Amino acid sequence: MIVSIVDLSRHVGQTVTLQGWLYHRRDSGKLVFLVVRDGTGLCQCVVARGPDTDSFFEDCRRLGQESSLRVTGVVRADPKQVGGHELTVTHVEIVQNAENYPITPKPHGIDFLFRHRHLHFRSRRQWHILRVRHTLVDEIRGYFNRNGYTLIDTPIFAPSAGEGSQTLFSVDYFGEPVFLAQTGQLYVEAACMAFGKVYCFGPTFRAEKSKTRRHLTEFWMVEPEIAYADLDAVIAVAEDFICSIVQRVLSDHRADLEFLGRDVAALERIRAPFYRITHRQAAEILRGPKARELLERDLAQKSARIAEVQKLIAEKETQAKAGGVKEWQKEKLAADAADLREELADLEVEVQNIPHHMQLAANFDPNGDLGGSDETIISRLHDRPVFVTHYPKGCKAFYMKLNAEDRTRVNNVDLLAPDGYGEIIGGSQREEDLTTLRDRIHEDGLNEADYEWYLDLRRYGTVPHGGFGLGVERTLAWLCGLKHIRETIPYPRMMGKIYP
RNA sequence: UCCCCGAUAGCUCAAUGGUAGAGCGGCCGGCUGUUAACCGGUAGGUUGUAGGUUCGAGUCCUACUCGGGGAGCCA
């Protein structure tokens, strides 16, 4: 009977067949240990030399990493083994003996791994992350589908820049220059006047020349849009939506998160209500003593850690040079030292940036946008996500509704994820008044003719409405506690990176 | 666009300006319970590219290419 590794607990004592790939192999004279993966999990399969296994024993001993094979054997529960089960092998069918698989169990560089991305996500860590991504995407769709939203797919070819300022990819469209969409928002606004509550979900493209751990040139975004909604209603949906995502990932992926080293308890603390502050309050925090104290404390802690790490590296090196140390111990010590050196390099960059960040925060312009470091400060001063509302209109898009009490501000909201993961949601109430919207288009120097269809929405049955966009990859990076966004998508597209 | 760092065997890294090395991976052999197994043997190189300094360059200098990290900008 062909069984998936994930289902082995239901087949203890039975003879089953696994179909998969060889993750790792060790042999010990009369035994071969085949660690097999089948896409649902890992299972160690033990082949003992004997009359019954003679026909394939030698072949198993020489089997290369990632060889494809069918393994038949008796399932045994063994809590010590990965996955909790082990197979005592009675038969092996080698589908292909793979030779010289490039990704070995030893450390590799980032460049090498991502040049082999088509193989890289067979590795455990990447496999765990992409499983969580699957559930995140499923819950995004599920949440909106359960709550009466209609999916509206928006175009990827866009005739003009949706929001004006950003750098977009230009494409030749039968001789006419068009752009790859950076948002489906304007289109989804039109759809919400037809369906009430809608969302679009797809890839978006930004041509910004940003080479950082938070940027991709192609990333996925979900954008709900709700008719008869003001800013408070938009915030309420965003909060409920995030809670729902967190709960779903916690319930389905605790083991994956633990494998990834995520602090699961911190995720469990993500509950409504989130913090809610205005941009003006954020400015006060940044310019005030709390921000300075946070960064000063940070500087002290990181400096202390640098000294500690330097000491640890020196100790490892001394131990490695001492007499009587086995080769594998030396290797382990060298690997530890390499990890420590990497941490040291990161710390040094952070420490180097802190004075700059302190200056940026202290001199924060109350009429300016929050920078990346400002967002980090705000989020780190709170233990749950923070909604920041009412930004100056100058730093936001033309379609955001001007605030009734303060016409220099807009009814917008950004959600800052904890721990410096940055802005994962950006949204607003939209300007529904035809005249005001037209003025804003002109103020931003945009061509009114490009937006005639959009202005129609304000001519024919305009209503208060709003929505937001959530970046899937940044959200996943936060959920999994990842350092770099490139791990959150199967095929990352970054500046200067398009292979494979 | 700017700043910092890097490029040596398939991979990860060593090598005072003076004969290019190790570990892993590969291949061959050994070992009955391994967990990045271990032990012995073996093959593997135009030191990113182009110039320059020098008796001599992996090492020093210049430019370029590619990569990493950061700043700005952003989801």
Coordinates of C-alpha atoms (C1' of nucleotides) in Angstrom, one line a residue:
Chain A
M1 CA 0.0 0.0 0.0
I2 CA 1.4 3.4 -0.9
V3 CA 1.3 5.8 2.1
S4 CA 2.4 9.3 2.7
I5 CA 5.0 9.9 5.5
V6 CA 2.6 12.3 7.2
D7 CA 0.1 9.4 7.6
L8 CA 2.6 6.8 9.0
S9 CA 1.1 6.9 12.5
R10 CA -2.0 5.2 11.2
H11 CA 0.1 2.3 9.8
V12 CA 2.3 1.2 12.6
G13 CA 3.1 -2.5 12.3
Q14 CA 1.9 -2.6 8.7
T15 CA 4.0 -3.0 5.5
V16 CA 3.7 0.1 3.4
T17 CA 5.4 1.7 0.4
L18 CA 6.8 5.2 0.4
Q19 CA 7.4 7.1 -2.8
G20 CA 10.0 9.8 -2.5
W21 CA 13.5 11.0 -2.7
L22 CA 16.7 10.3 -0.7
Y23 CA 17.3 13.1 1.7
H24 CA 20.3 11.7 3.4
R25 CA 22.2 8.4 3.5
R26 CA 24.5 6.8 6.1
D27 CA 25.9 3.3 6.0
S28 CA 27.6 1.2 8.5
G29 CA 28.8 -2.1 7.2
K30 CA 25.8 -4.3 7.3
L31 CA 23.3 -1.4 7.6
V32 CA 22.2 1.4 5.4
F33 CA 20.1 4.3 6.7
L34 CA 18.1 6.0 4.1
V35 CA 16.4 9.2 5.2
V36 CA 13.5 9.5 2.7
R37 CA 11.4 12.6 2.0
D38 CA 8.2 12.4 0.1
G39 CA 7.0 16.0 0.3
T40 CA 4.9 15.4 3.4
G41 CA 7.7 14.6 5.8
L42 CA 10.9 12.7 6.5
C43 CA 11.3 9.0 7.5
Q44 CA 14.5 7.0 8.2
C45 CA 14.4 3.7 6.4
V46 CA 16.8 1.0 7.6
V47 CA 18.1 -1.6 5.2
A48 CA 19.9 -4.6 6.9
R49 CA 22.2 -6.8 4.9
G50 CA 20.7 -10.3 4.5
P51 CA 19.3 -12.8 2.1
D52 CA 16.1 -10.8 1.6
T53 CA 17.9 -7.5 0.9
D54 CA 20.9 -8.9 -1.1
S55 CA 19.5 -7.8 -4.5
F56 CA 19.4 -4.1 -3.6
F57 CA 21.6 -3.6 -0.6
E58 CA 24.8 -2.7 -2.5
D59 CA 22.8 -0.3 -4.7
C60 CA 21.3 1.4 -1.6
R61 CA 24.8 1.9 -0.2
R62 CA 25.8 3.8 -3.3
L63 CA 22.6 5.8 -3.7
G64 CA 23.2 9.5 -4.2
Q65 CA 21.4 12.3 -2.4
E66 CA 18.0 13.1 -4.0
S67 CA 17.8 9.8 -5.8
S68 CA 14.2 8.9 -6.4
L69 CA 13.0 5.7 -5.0
R70 CA 10.1 3.6 -3.7
V71 CA 10.8 1.9 -0.4
T72 CA 8.6 -0.9 1.1
G73 CA 8.9 -1.9 4.7
V74 CA 7.3 -2.4 8.1
V75 CA 6.4 0.8 10.0
R76 CA 7.8 1.1 13.5
A77 CA 7.1 3.9 15.9
D78 CA 10.3 5.4 17.2
P79 CA 10.1 8.8 19.0
K80 CA 13.8 9.3 18.6
Q81 CA 13.6 9.5 14.9
V82 CA 12.6 12.4 12.8
G83 CA 8.9 12.2 12.2
G84 CA 8.5 9.7 15.0
H85 CA 8.6 6.6 12.7
E86 CA 11.1 4.3 11.1
L87 CA 10.7 1.8 8.3
T88 CA 12.4 -1.7 8.4
V89 CA 13.0 -2.1 4.7
T90 CA 11.9 -5.3 2.8
H91 CA 12.2 -3.9 -0.7
V92 CA 13.6 -0.9 -2.6
E93 CA 12.9 0.2 -6.1
I94 CA 15.4 2.8 -7.3
V95 CA 13.6 5.0 -9.8
Q96 CA 16.8 7.0 -10.5
N97 CA 20.2 7.1 -8.9
A98 CA 20.9 10.8 -8.7
E99 CA 24.6 11.7 -8.8
N100 CA 26.4 14.7 -7.5
Y101 CA 23.4 16.6 -6.0
P102 CA 24.8 20.1 -5.6
I103 CA 23.3 21.0 -2.2
T104 CA 25.1 18.9 0.3
P105 CA 24.4 18.7 4.1
K106 CA 27.3 21.1 4.7
P107 CA 26.9 24.9 4.8
H108 CA 26.5 26.8 1.5
G109 CA 26.5 30.5 0.6
I110 CA 23.3 32.4 -0.1
D111 CA 24.3 33.1 -3.7
F112 CA 24.8 29.4 -4.4
L113 CA 21.6 28.4 -2.7
F114 CA 19.4 30.9 -4.6
R115 CA 21.1 30.0 -7.9
H116 CA 19.8 26.5 -7.1
R117 CA 16.4 27.7 -5.8
H118 CA 14.7 25.0 -8.0
L119 CA 16.4 22.4 -5.7
H120 CA 16.8 24.6 -2.6
F121 CA 13.2 24.3 -1.5
R122 CA 13.6 20.5 -1.1
S123 CA 15.7 21.5 1.9
R124 CA 14.0 21.3 5.3
R125 CA 14.0 24.9 6.3
Q126 CA 12.7 26.2 3.0
W127 CA 10.2 23.4 2.9
H128 CA 8.8 24.5 6.3
I129 CA 8.6 28.1 5.3
L130 CA 6.8 27.4 2.1
R131 CA 4.3 25.2 3.8
V132 CA 3.4 28.1 6.1
R133 CA 3.1 30.3 3.0
H134 CA 0.6 27.9 1.6
T135 CA -1.6 28.1 4.7
L136 CA -1.2 31.9 4.9
V137 CA -2.4 32.2 1.3
D138 CA -5.3 29.8 2.0
E139 CA -6.3 31.7 5.1
I140 CA -6.2 35.0 3.2
R141 CA -8.6 33.7 0.6
G142 CA -10.6 31.8 3.3
Y143 CA -11.1 34.9 5.5
F144 CA -12.5 37.0 2.7
N145 CA -14.5 34.2 1.2
R146 CA -16.1 33.4 4.6
N147 CA -17.0 37.0 5.2
G148 CA -18.9 37.8 2.0
Y149 CA -16.2 39.2 -0.2
T150 CA -16.1 38.6 -3.9
L151 CA -12.8 37.9 -5.6
I152 CA -12.1 40.4 -8.4
D153 CA -8.9 39.8 -10.4
T154 CA -7.3 43.1 -11.5
P155 CA -5.1 43.6 -14.5
I156 CA -1.4 43.2 -14.4
F157 CA -0.8 45.5 -17.4
A158 CA -1.7 49.0 -16.3
P159 CA -2.0 51.9 -18.6
S160 CA -0.6 54.4 -16.0
A161 CA 1.0 54.5 -12.7
G162 CA -1.7 53.7 -10.1
E163 CA -0.3 55.9 -7.3
G164 CA 1.9 58.3 -9.2
S165 CA 5.4 58.4 -7.6
Q166 CA 6.7 54.9 -7.6
T167 CA 9.1 53.4 -10.0
L168 CA 7.4 50.9 -12.2
F169 CA 8.4 48.3 -14.8
S170 CA 7.7 49.5 -18.3
V171 CA 6.5 47.0 -20.9
D172 CA 6.1 47.4 -24.6
Y173 CA 2.4 46.8 -25.3
F174 CA 2.1 46.7 -29.1
G175 CA 4.3 49.7 -29.3
E176 CA 2.7 51.6 -26.4
P177 CA 4.5 51.9 -23.1
V178 CA 2.5 50.4 -20.3
F179 CA 3.4 49.3 -16.7
L180 CA 3.3 46.2 -14.6
A181 CA 0.7 46.9 -11.9
Q182 CA 2.0 47.9 -8.5
T183 CA -1.6 47.8 -7.0
G184 CA -5.0 46.7 -8.1
Q185 CA -6.6 49.2 -5.8
L186 CA -8.3 51.6 -8.2
Y187 CA -9.8 48.6 -10.1
V188 CA -11.0 47.0 -6.9
E189 CA -12.7 50.3 -5.9
A190 CA -14.8 50.1 -9.0
A191 CA -15.7 46.5 -8.3
C192 CA -16.8 47.2 -4.7
M193 CA -19.5 49.5 -6.1
A194 CA -20.8 46.5 -8.0
F195 CA -20.4 43.8 -5.3
G196 CA -20.2 45.6 -2.0
K197 CA -17.2 43.8 -0.5
V198 CA -14.4 42.6 -2.8
Y199 CA -10.8 41.7 -2.8
C200 CA -8.0 41.1 -5.3
F201 CA -5.1 38.9 -4.7
G202 CA -2.1 38.6 -7.0
P203 CA 1.5 39.6 -7.8
T204 CA 2.5 43.2 -7.9
F205 CA 5.7 44.8 -9.3
R206 CA 8.0 47.5 -8.1
A207 CA 11.1 48.6 -10.0
E208 CA 12.7 50.4 -7.1
K209 CA 16.4 49.8 -6.9
S210 CA 16.3 48.5 -3.3
K211 CA 18.7 45.8 -2.3
T212 CA 17.6 45.1 1.3
R213 CA 16.2 42.2 3.2
R214 CA 12.7 43.7 3.0
H215 CA 12.4 44.1 -0.8
L216 CA 11.4 42.1 -3.8
T217 CA 10.6 43.4 -7.2
E218 CA 7.7 40.9 -7.5
F219 CA 5.6 40.2 -4.5
W220 CA 2.1 39.2 -3.6
M221 CA -0.5 41.5 -2.2
V222 CA -4.1 41.1 -1.1
E223 CA -6.3 44.1 -1.3
P224 CA -9.9 44.1 0.1
E225 CA -12.2 47.0 -0.6
I226 CA -15.4 47.7 1.2
A227 CA -18.4 49.9 0.2
Y228 CA -20.0 52.1 2.9
A229 CA -16.9 51.9 5.1
D230 CA -15.1 54.6 6.9
L231 CA -11.5 54.5 8.4
D232 CA -12.7 52.8 11.6
A233 CA -14.4 50.1 9.7
V234 CA -11.3 49.4 7.6
I235 CA -9.2 49.2 10.7
A236 CA -11.7 46.8 12.3
V237 CA -11.4 44.5 9.3
A238 CA -7.6 44.7 9.2
E239 CA -7.4 43.8 12.9
D240 CA -9.8 40.9 12.7
F241 CA -8.0 39.6 9.5
I242 CA -4.6 39.7 11.1
C243 CA -5.8 37.8 14.2
S244 CA -7.4 35.2 12.0
I245 CA -4.2 34.7 10.0
V246 CA -2.2 34.4 13.2
Q247 CA -4.6 31.9 14.8
R248 CA -4.7 29.7 11.7
V249 CA -0.9 29.6 11.3
L250 CA -0.6 28.8 15.0
S251 CA -3.1 26.0 14.9
D252 CA -1.8 24.4 11.7
H253 CA 1.9 25.1 11.8
R254 CA 3.2 25.0 15.4
A255 CA 5.8 22.4 14.5
D256 CA 7.0 24.3 11.4
L257 CA 7.3 27.5 13.4
E258 CA 9.2 25.7 16.1
F259 CA 11.6 24.1 13.6
L260 CA 12.2 27.6 12.2
G261 CA 13.1 28.8 15.7
R262 CA 10.1 31.2 15.9
D263 CA 9.1 32.4 19.4
V264 CA 5.6 30.9 19.2
A265 CA 4.6 32.4 22.6
A266 CA 5.2 35.9 21.1
L267 CA 2.8 35.1 18.3
E268 CA 0.2 33.8 20.8
R269 CA 0.2 37.3 22.3
I270 CA -1.1 38.8 19.0
R271 CA -4.7 39.5 20.0
A272 CA -7.1 42.3 19.5
P273 CA -7.2 45.2 20.2
F274 CA -4.0 46.3 18.6
Y275 CA -2.5 49.7 19.5
R276 CA -3.8 52.6 17.6
I277 CA -1.9 55.9 17.4
T278 CA -2.0 58.9 15.1
H279 CA 0.9 60.1 13.0
R280 CA 1.2 63.1 15.3
Q281 CA 1.4 60.8 18.4
A282 CA 4.1 58.8 16.5
A283 CA 6.0 62.0 15.9
E284 CA 5.9 62.8 19.6
I285 CA 7.1 59.4 20.6
L286 CA 10.0 59.5 18.1
R287 CA 11.1 63.0 19.2
G288 CA 10.6 62.2 22.9
P289 CA 12.7 60.4 25.5
K290 CA 11.2 56.9 25.1
A291 CA 12.6 56.5 21.6
R292 CA 16.0 57.8 22.7
E293 CA 16.1 55.6 25.7
L294 CA 15.2 52.5 23.6
L295 CA 18.0 53.2 21.2
E296 CA 20.5 54.0 23.9
R297 CA 19.6 50.8 25.7
D298 CA 19.9 49.0 22.3
L299 CA 23.4 50.5 21.8
A300 CA 24.5 49.4 25.2
Q301 CA 23.1 45.9 24.9
K302 CA 24.5 45.3 21.4
S303 CA 27.9 46.7 22.3
A304 CA 28.0 44.3 25.3
R305 CA 27.0 41.4 23.0
I306 CA 29.7 42.3 20.5
A307 CA 32.3 42.0 23.3
E308 CA 30.8 38.7 24.4
V309 CA 30.7 37.3 20.9
Q310 CA 34.3 38.4 20.3
K311 CA 35.3 36.5 23.5
L312 CA 33.3 33.4 22.4
I313 CA 35.0 33.4 19.0
A314 CA 38.4 33.6 20.7
E315 CA 37.5 30.7 23.0
K316 CA 36.4 28.5 20.1
E317 CA 39.6 29.2 18.3
T318 CA 41.7 28.4 21.4
Q319 CA 39.7 25.1 21.9
A320 CA 40.2 24.2 18.2
K321 CA 44.0 24.6 18.5
A322 CA 44.3 22.6 21.7
G323 CA 45.8 19.1 21.6
G324 CA 43.7 15.9 21.5
V325 CA 40.8 17.6 19.6
K326 CA 39.2 15.3 17.1
E327 CA 38.8 16.4 13.5
W328 CA 34.9 16.5 13.7
Q329 CA 35.2 18.6 16.9
K330 CA 37.4 21.1 15.2
E331 CA 34.9 21.3 12.4
K332 CA 32.1 21.9 14.8
L333 CA 34.1 24.6 16.6
A334 CA 34.9 26.2 13.3
A335 CA 31.2 26.2 12.3
D336 CA 30.2 27.7 15.6
A337 CA 32.9 30.4 15.2
A338 CA 31.6 31.1 11.6
D339 CA 28.1 31.6 13.0
L340 CA 29.4 33.9 15.7
R341 CA 31.3 35.9 13.1
E342 CA 28.2 36.4 11.1
E343 CA 26.3 37.6 14.2
L344 CA 29.2 39.9 15.0
A345 CA 29.1 41.4 11.5
D346 CA 25.3 42.0 11.8
L347 CA 25.7 43.5 15.2
E348 CA 28.5 45.8 14.0
V349 CA 26.3 47.2 11.2
E350 CA 23.4 47.7 13.6
V351 CA 25.5 49.5 16.2
Q352 CA 27.0 51.6 13.4
N353 CA 23.4 52.6 12.3
I354 CA 22.0 53.4 15.8
P355 CA 23.4 56.9 16.0
H356 CA 21.9 57.7 12.6
H357 CA 18.6 56.2 13.6
M358 CA 18.6 58.3 16.8
Q359 CA 19.2 61.4 14.8
L360 CA 16.5 60.6 12.4
A361 CA 14.0 60.0 15.2
A362 CA 15.0 63.0 17.2
N363 CA 14.7 65.3 14.2
F364 CA 11.6 63.6 12.9
D365 CA 9.5 66.0 10.7
P366 CA 5.9 65.9 12.0
N367 CA 4.8 66.6 8.4
G368 CA 7.0 63.8 6.9
D369 CA 6.7 60.1 6.3
L370 CA 7.9 57.5 8.7
G371 CA 11.2 56.0 7.6
G372 CA 12.1 52.3 8.1
S373 CA 14.0 53.0 11.3
D374 CA 11.1 55.1 12.7
E375 CA 8.7 52.2 12.1
T376 CA 11.1 49.9 13.9
I377 CA 11.2 52.2 16.9
I378 CA 7.4 52.5 17.1
S379 CA 6.8 48.8 16.7
R380 CA 9.5 47.9 19.3
L381 CA 7.9 50.2 21.8
H382 CA 4.7 48.1 21.6
D383 CA 4.1 44.4 22.3
R384 CA 1.4 44.0 19.7
P385 CA 0.9 45.4 16.2
V386 CA 0.4 49.2 16.0
F387 CA -2.0 51.0 13.7
V388 CA -0.6 54.4 12.7
T389 CA -3.3 56.7 11.3
H390 CA -3.7 60.2 9.8
Y391 CA -0.5 60.8 7.9
P392 CA 0.2 64.2 6.3
K393 CA -1.5 64.2 2.9
G394 CA 1.8 65.1 1.2
C395 CA 3.3 61.8 1.8
K396 CA 0.3 59.7 0.7
A397 CA -1.6 58.9 -2.5
F398 CA -4.1 61.3 -4.1
Y399 CA -7.1 59.0 -3.5
M400 CA -6.9 59.0 0.3
K401 CA -9.8 60.9 1.9
L402 CA -8.9 64.2 3.5
N403 CA -9.6 64.3 7.2
A404 CA -12.7 66.4 8.0
E405 CA -11.2 68.2 11.1
D406 CA -7.7 68.6 9.7
R407 CA -7.4 69.0 5.9
T408 CA -3.6 68.6 6.0
R409 CA -4.1 64.9 7.0
V410 CA -5.7 61.9 5.4
N411 CA -7.8 59.1 6.8
N412 CA -5.2 56.4 6.2
V413 CA -3.8 53.6 8.3
D414 CA -0.5 51.7 8.3
L415 CA -0.1 48.6 10.4
L416 CA 3.4 48.0 11.8
A417 CA 4.2 44.4 12.6
P418 CA 6.1 43.8 15.9
D419 CA 9.9 43.4 16.2
G420 CA 10.8 45.7 13.4
Y421 CA 9.1 43.7 10.6
G422 CA 7.8 47.0 9.3
E423 CA 4.7 48.0 7.5
I424 CA 2.6 44.9 6.5
I425 CA -0.7 46.7 5.8
G426 CA -1.3 50.1 4.2
G427 CA -4.8 51.3 3.7
S428 CA -7.2 54.2 3.8
Q429 CA -10.7 55.5 3.5
R430 CA -10.9 56.8 -0.2
E431 CA -11.9 60.2 -1.3
E432 CA -15.5 59.9 -2.5
D433 CA -16.1 63.5 -3.4
L434 CA -15.6 64.2 -7.1
T435 CA -14.4 67.8 -6.8
T436 CA -11.9 67.1 -4.0
L437 CA -10.6 64.0 -5.8
R438 CA -10.1 65.9 -9.1
D439 CA -8.2 68.7 -7.2
R440 CA -6.0 66.0 -5.6
I441 CA -5.2 64.5 -9.0
H442 CA -4.1 68.0 -10.2
E443 CA -2.1 68.7 -7.0
D444 CA -0.1 65.5 -7.6
G445 CA 0.6 66.5 -11.2
L446 CA -1.3 63.5 -12.6
N447 CA -3.2 63.6 -15.9
E448 CA -6.9 63.8 -15.3
A449 CA -7.8 62.1 -18.6
D450 CA -6.1 58.9 -17.4
Y451 CA -8.5 58.7 -14.5
E452 CA -11.8 59.5 -16.2
W453 CA -13.1 56.0 -15.5
Y454 CA -12.0 56.3 -11.9
L455 CA -13.8 59.7 -11.5
D456 CA -17.0 58.0 -12.9
L457 CA -17.1 56.1 -9.6
R458 CA -17.7 59.5 -7.9
R459 CA -20.3 60.6 -10.4
Y460 CA -22.6 57.6 -10.2
G461 CA -23.6 56.6 -6.7
T462 CA -20.5 57.5 -4.8
V463 CA -20.4 56.3 -1.2
P464 CA -17.8 56.3 1.6
H465 CA -15.5 53.3 1.1
G466 CA -12.1 52.1 1.9
G467 CA -9.7 49.2 2.0
F468 CA -6.2 48.1 2.5
G469 CA -3.3 46.1 1.0
L470 CA -1.4 43.4 2.9
G471 CA 2.0 42.2 1.7
V472 CA 2.2 38.4 1.8
E473 CA 5.9 38.1 2.0
R474 CA 6.5 40.6 4.7
T475 CA 3.7 39.1 6.7
L476 CA 5.2 35.6 6.2
A477 CA 8.6 36.8 7.3
W478 CA 7.1 38.2 10.4
L479 CA 5.0 35.0 11.1
C480 CA 8.1 32.8 10.6
G481 CA 10.6 35.1 12.2
L482 CA 12.8 35.2 9.1
K483 CA 15.7 37.6 8.7
H484 CA 15.3 37.9 4.9
I485 CA 12.3 38.2 2.7
R486 CA 13.9 36.1 -0.1
E487 CA 13.0 32.9 1.8
T488 CA 9.3 33.7 1.8
I489 CA 8.6 33.2 -1.9
P490 CA 9.4 30.1 -4.0
Y491 CA 11.2 32.1 -6.7
P492 CA 12.3 35.4 -5.4
R493 CA 12.7 38.3 -7.9
M494 CA 15.1 40.9 -6.7
M495 CA 17.1 43.7 -8.2
G496 CA 19.5 42.0 -10.6
K497 CA 18.2 38.5 -9.8
I498 CA 16.0 36.6 -12.3
Y499 CA 17.5 33.1 -12.3
P500 CA 16.1 30.5 -12.1
Chain B
rU1 C1' 21.9 56.4 -6.7
rC2 C1' 25.4 56.4 -2.5
rC3 C1' 28.6 53.8 1.5
rC4 C1' 31.1 49.3 3.4
rC5 C1' 32.7 44.2 2.5
rG6 C1' 33.8 40.2 -0.7
rA7 C1' 35.2 36.9 -5.3
rU8 C1' 40.9 30.8 -4.5
rA9 C1' 38.7 23.0 -6.2
rG10 C1' 31.6 21.1 -7.2
rC11 C1' 30.6 23.6 -1.9
rU12 C1' 32.5 26.2 2.7
rC13 C1' 37.0 28.3 3.6
rA14 C1' 42.9 28.6 4.5
rA15 C1' 47.5 30.3 2.3
rU16 C1' 54.3 37.2 5.7
rG17 C1' 54.9 39.4 -1.9
rG18 C1' 58.5 33.4 -2.7
rU19 C1' 56.5 25.3 -4.5
rA20 C1' 48.1 26.9 -4.3
rG21 C1' 46.1 23.7 0.8
rA22 C1' 42.1 21.5 4.3
rG23 C1' 37.2 19.8 5.4
rC24 C1' 32.8 18.4 3.0
rG25 C1' 30.9 16.5 -1.6
rG26 C1' 32.6 12.6 -5.7
rC27 C1' 35.0 7.8 -6.5
rC28 C1' 37.4 3.1 -4.1
rG29 C1' 37.8 0.2 0.4
rG30 C1' 36.4 -0.8 5.9
rC31 C1' 32.8 -0.9 10.0
rU32 C1' 25.6 -4.1 12.7
rG33 C1' 22.1 1.4 15.1
rU34 C1' 24.0 5.8 12.4
rU35 C1' 21.8 11.1 13.5
rA36 C1' 26.2 17.0 9.5
rA37 C1' 28.3 9.2 11.6
rC38 C1' 33.3 7.5 11.6
rC39 C1' 38.3 5.4 9.6
rG40 C1' 41.8 4.7 5.3
rG41 C1' 42.9 5.7 0.2
rU42 C1' 42.1 8.7 -4.4
rA43 C1' 40.9 12.3 -8.3
rG44 C1' 39.9 17.3 -8.5
rG45 C1' 42.8 24.5 -9.9
rU46 C1' 43.7 29.6 -16.3
rU47 C1' 43.0 32.1 -7.8
rG48 C1' 36.0 36.8 -11.2
rU49 C1' 37.9 39.9 -15.9
rA50 C1' 41.5 43.5 -18.0
rG51 C1' 45.6 46.3 -17.1
rG52 C1' 49.7 47.9 -13.8
rU53 C1' 53.9 47.7 -9.8
rU54 C1' 57.8 43.8 -9.0
rC55 C1' 63.3 39.4 -10.1
rG56 C1' 58.6 37.2 -8.5
rA57 C1' 51.4 38.7 -7.5
rG58 C1' 46.1 34.5 -4.9
rU59 C1' 48.4 38.4 -1.9
rC60 C1' 50.0 45.4 -3.6
rC61 C1' 47.6 49.4 -7.2
rU62 C1' 43.7 50.9 -11.0
rA63 C1' 39.3 50.0 -13.7
rC64 C1' 35.4 46.8 -14.7
rU65 C1' 31.9 42.5 -13.7
rC66 C1' 29.2 39.8 -10.3
rG67 C1' 27.6 38.9 -5.2
rG68 C1' 26.6 40.2 0.2
rG69 C1' 25.3 44.0 3.8
rG70 C1' 23.6 48.9 4.7
rA71 C1' 21.4 54.0 3.5
rG72 C1' 17.4 56.2 0.8
rC73 C1' 12.6 54.5 -1.1
rC74 C1' 8.9 51.1 -0.3
rA75 C1' 4.6 46.2 0.9

